[in-house]
Amino acid sequence: MKFVPLPKDFYEASASAVAPALLGHWLIRRTPHGICGGPIVETEAYLCQNDPACHAAVGETPRNRSMWGEHGHGYIYYIYGNYFCFNVVCRPKGFAEAVLVRAVEVHFGEEIMRQFRPVEESWSLTNGPGKLCMAMNIERDLDGGDLCNANSPLLIANNPTLELFRKERGPVVTTTRIGITKAAELPLRFYLDGSPFISKRVAGRRLKKKSHIADTA
């Protein structure tokens, strides 16, 4: 199957706009065992201004250097001494915004994901940012990678049935962010309410539902 990456200008907007627009597009990982991944169903935005929860709020460091680089690249960090988290860098170089991908549905290479993360239920393979990185073997060596390169080991590809997928899994729900203490009240978490792969459906303050979202690709 041919995967067509989302274009670089898709990520030029603020993370607050890119985060909901990513819902339904495919996160694809190429491994020595084959391809795995699926549609993104949950995201969180982190902003460069007035957002103390954003890693870039402390300035540029070796850990967050990819956030300060070109948009359309990955930012991967290690957390809690156990897990990696995958983010998409947004806005032009120097602005340091990113979207945390919190959950994807398993559509490609489930048997590959189970090698990296053996669990009983399919939905528990990738229903959380650390879980999906473990299942898809996304680690720090992929930090800074070009997500718009069709030959990249990690990319985000256009879902040719995006409109139908969003209709089936919708509506889009916007809530406050979860798992953080700083700026947790900001309405920057987005998910497709009909997906069984959402990390925490009831956590966070639900703000609104939308029957559809604009496609900025």
Coordinates of C-alpha atoms in Angstrom, one line a residue:
M1 CA 0.0 0.0 0.0
K2 CA 1.3 3.4 -0.9
F3 CA 1.2 6.0 1.9
V4 CA 1.1 9.7 0.9
P5 CA 2.5 12.0 3.7
L6 CA 0.7 15.1 4.7
P7 CA 2.5 18.1 3.2
K8 CA 4.8 20.3 5.2
D9 CA 2.5 23.3 5.1
F10 CA -0.1 21.2 7.0
Y11 CA 2.0 21.8 10.1
E12 CA 2.6 25.5 9.6
A13 CA -0.4 26.5 11.7
S14 CA -0.6 26.7 15.4
A15 CA -0.7 23.4 17.3
S16 CA -4.2 24.3 18.5
A17 CA -5.4 24.1 14.8
V18 CA -3.2 21.2 13.8
A19 CA -4.3 18.9 16.7
P20 CA -7.9 18.5 15.7
A21 CA -7.0 18.5 12.0
L22 CA -4.8 15.4 12.5
L23 CA -7.7 13.3 13.7
G24 CA -8.3 10.5 11.3
H25 CA -5.0 10.7 9.4
W26 CA -2.6 7.7 9.6
L27 CA 0.4 7.5 11.9
I28 CA 2.7 5.0 10.0
R29 CA 5.8 3.2 11.4
R30 CA 8.1 1.2 9.2
T31 CA 9.9 -1.5 11.1
P32 CA 12.2 -4.4 10.1
H33 CA 9.1 -6.6 10.5
G34 CA 6.8 -4.6 8.3
I35 CA 4.5 -1.6 8.5
C36 CA 2.2 -0.9 11.5
G37 CA 0.0 2.0 12.6
G38 CA -3.4 3.5 12.0
P39 CA -5.6 6.6 12.2
I40 CA -4.9 9.1 14.9
V41 CA -7.9 9.5 17.2
E42 CA -6.7 11.6 20.2
T43 CA -4.4 14.6 20.3
E44 CA -3.3 17.4 22.6
A45 CA -1.8 20.8 21.7
Y46 CA 1.1 22.5 23.4
L47 CA 1.7 26.2 22.6
C48 CA 4.6 28.6 22.6
Q49 CA 2.9 31.4 24.4
N50 CA 1.2 31.4 27.8
D51 CA 1.5 27.6 28.2
P52 CA 3.7 26.6 31.1
A53 CA 3.0 22.9 30.3
C54 CA 4.8 23.2 27.0
H55 CA 8.3 21.8 27.1
A56 CA 9.6 24.8 25.2
A57 CA 8.5 27.1 28.1
V58 CA 11.9 26.6 29.7
G59 CA 13.8 27.6 26.5
E60 CA 15.8 25.4 24.2
T61 CA 17.4 22.4 25.7
P62 CA 19.0 19.2 24.4
R63 CA 15.8 17.4 25.2
N64 CA 13.4 19.7 23.4
R65 CA 15.6 20.9 20.6
S66 CA 13.4 19.3 17.9
M67 CA 10.5 21.5 19.0
W68 CA 12.5 24.5 17.9
G69 CA 13.3 23.1 14.5
E70 CA 11.3 22.7 11.3
H71 CA 7.6 22.1 11.4
G72 CA 6.5 18.7 10.1
H73 CA 9.2 16.9 12.1
G74 CA 8.8 14.6 15.1
Y75 CA 9.6 15.4 18.7
I76 CA 10.0 12.3 20.9
Y77 CA 10.9 12.4 24.6
Y78 CA 11.3 10.0 27.5
I79 CA 9.0 10.3 30.5
Y80 CA 8.6 8.7 33.9
G81 CA 11.7 6.6 33.3
N82 CA 9.5 4.1 31.3
Y83 CA 7.8 5.6 28.3
F84 CA 8.4 7.6 25.1
C85 CA 5.9 10.1 23.8
F86 CA 5.5 11.2 20.2
N87 CA 4.8 14.8 19.2
V88 CA 4.4 16.6 15.9
V89 CA 6.3 19.9 15.6
C90 CA 4.1 22.8 14.4
R91 CA 4.7 26.4 13.2
P92 CA 7.9 27.6 11.5
K93 CA 11.4 27.2 13.0
G94 CA 11.8 29.0 16.3
F95 CA 8.2 29.0 17.5
A96 CA 8.4 25.6 19.3
E97 CA 4.8 24.3 19.4
A98 CA 3.8 20.7 19.2
V99 CA 0.9 18.2 19.1
L100 CA 1.1 15.2 21.4
V101 CA -0.4 12.1 19.7
R102 CA -2.3 10.4 22.5
A103 CA -4.0 7.5 20.7
V104 CA -4.3 5.7 17.4
E105 CA -6.5 2.9 16.2
V106 CA -4.8 -0.3 15.1
H107 CA -5.4 -0.7 11.4
F108 CA -2.0 -2.0 10.1
G109 CA 0.4 -4.6 11.5
E110 CA -1.4 -5.6 14.7
E111 CA 0.8 -8.7 14.9
I112 CA 3.9 -6.5 14.8
M113 CA 2.6 -4.3 17.5
R114 CA 1.9 -7.3 19.7
Q115 CA 5.5 -8.3 19.4
F116 CA 6.5 -5.0 21.1
R117 CA 3.5 -4.8 23.4
P118 CA 1.8 -8.1 24.2
V119 CA -1.7 -7.4 25.5
E120 CA -5.0 -9.2 25.4
E121 CA -7.3 -6.5 23.9
S122 CA -6.5 -4.8 20.6
W123 CA -7.8 -1.4 21.9
S124 CA -5.3 -1.5 24.8
L125 CA -2.3 -1.7 22.4
T126 CA -2.4 2.0 21.5
N127 CA -4.9 3.8 23.7
G128 CA -2.3 6.2 25.3
P129 CA 0.8 8.1 24.3
G130 CA 3.3 5.8 26.0
K131 CA 1.4 2.7 24.9
L132 CA 1.3 3.6 21.2
C133 CA 5.1 4.4 21.2
M134 CA 5.8 1.0 22.8
A135 CA 3.5 -0.9 20.4
M136 CA 4.9 0.9 17.3
N137 CA 8.5 0.8 18.6
I138 CA 8.8 4.6 18.5
E139 CA 11.9 5.6 20.6
R140 CA 14.3 8.5 20.9
D141 CA 16.3 7.6 17.9
L142 CA 13.4 8.8 15.7
D143 CA 13.4 12.2 17.4
G144 CA 13.6 15.0 14.8
G145 CA 12.6 12.8 11.9
D146 CA 10.9 14.2 8.8
L147 CA 7.2 13.1 9.0
C148 CA 6.6 14.5 5.5
N149 CA 9.1 12.1 3.8
A150 CA 7.4 9.1 2.2
N151 CA 10.5 7.0 2.9
S152 CA 10.8 8.0 6.6
P153 CA 10.6 5.2 9.2
L154 CA 7.9 7.3 10.9
L155 CA 5.4 9.5 9.0
I156 CA 1.9 10.8 9.0
A157 CA 0.0 9.9 5.9
N158 CA -3.2 11.2 4.3
N159 CA -6.2 8.9 5.0
P160 CA -8.0 8.7 1.6
T161 CA -11.2 7.8 3.4
L162 CA -10.8 10.6 6.0
E163 CA -14.3 12.1 5.7
L164 CA -16.0 8.7 6.1
F165 CA -13.7 7.8 9.0
R166 CA -14.5 11.0 10.9
K167 CA -18.2 10.6 10.3
E168 CA -18.1 7.0 11.6
R169 CA -15.9 7.8 14.7
G170 CA -17.3 11.3 15.4
P171 CA -18.2 13.6 16.8
V172 CA -15.0 15.4 17.7
V173 CA -14.9 16.2 21.4
T174 CA -12.8 19.1 22.9
T175 CA -11.7 18.8 26.6
T176 CA -9.1 20.2 28.9
R177 CA -5.8 18.4 28.8
I178 CA -5.1 15.4 31.1
G179 CA -2.1 14.0 32.9
I180 CA -0.5 17.4 33.6
T181 CA -0.7 19.9 36.5
K182 CA 0.3 23.2 34.7
A183 CA -2.2 24.9 32.5
A184 CA -4.4 21.8 32.7
E185 CA -7.5 24.0 32.3
L186 CA -6.7 24.9 28.6
P187 CA -9.2 23.3 26.1
L188 CA -6.5 21.7 24.0
R189 CA -7.3 18.0 23.9
F190 CA -9.3 16.6 21.0
Y191 CA -10.6 13.1 20.3
L192 CA -13.1 11.2 18.1
D193 CA -15.8 10.2 20.5
G194 CA -16.8 7.0 18.6
S195 CA -13.3 5.4 18.8
P196 CA -12.8 2.6 21.3
F197 CA -9.1 3.5 21.5
I198 CA -9.4 6.8 23.5
S199 CA -7.1 6.9 26.5
K200 CA -9.4 8.4 29.0
R201 CA -12.9 9.3 27.9
V202 CA -14.3 10.8 31.2
A203 CA -11.1 12.5 32.5
G204 CA -10.8 16.2 31.8
R205 CA -13.6 18.7 31.6
R206 CA -15.7 18.1 28.5
L207 CA -16.3 21.4 26.8
K208 CA -18.1 20.8 23.5
K209 CA -18.8 18.4 20.7
K210 CA -18.5 19.1 17.0
S211 CA -20.2 17.1 14.3
H212 CA -17.2 17.6 12.0
I213 CA -13.9 19.4 11.7
A214 CA -12.3 21.3 8.9
D215 CA -9.7 19.4 6.8
T216 CA -6.7 21.7 6.6
A217 CA -4.6 19.2 4.6

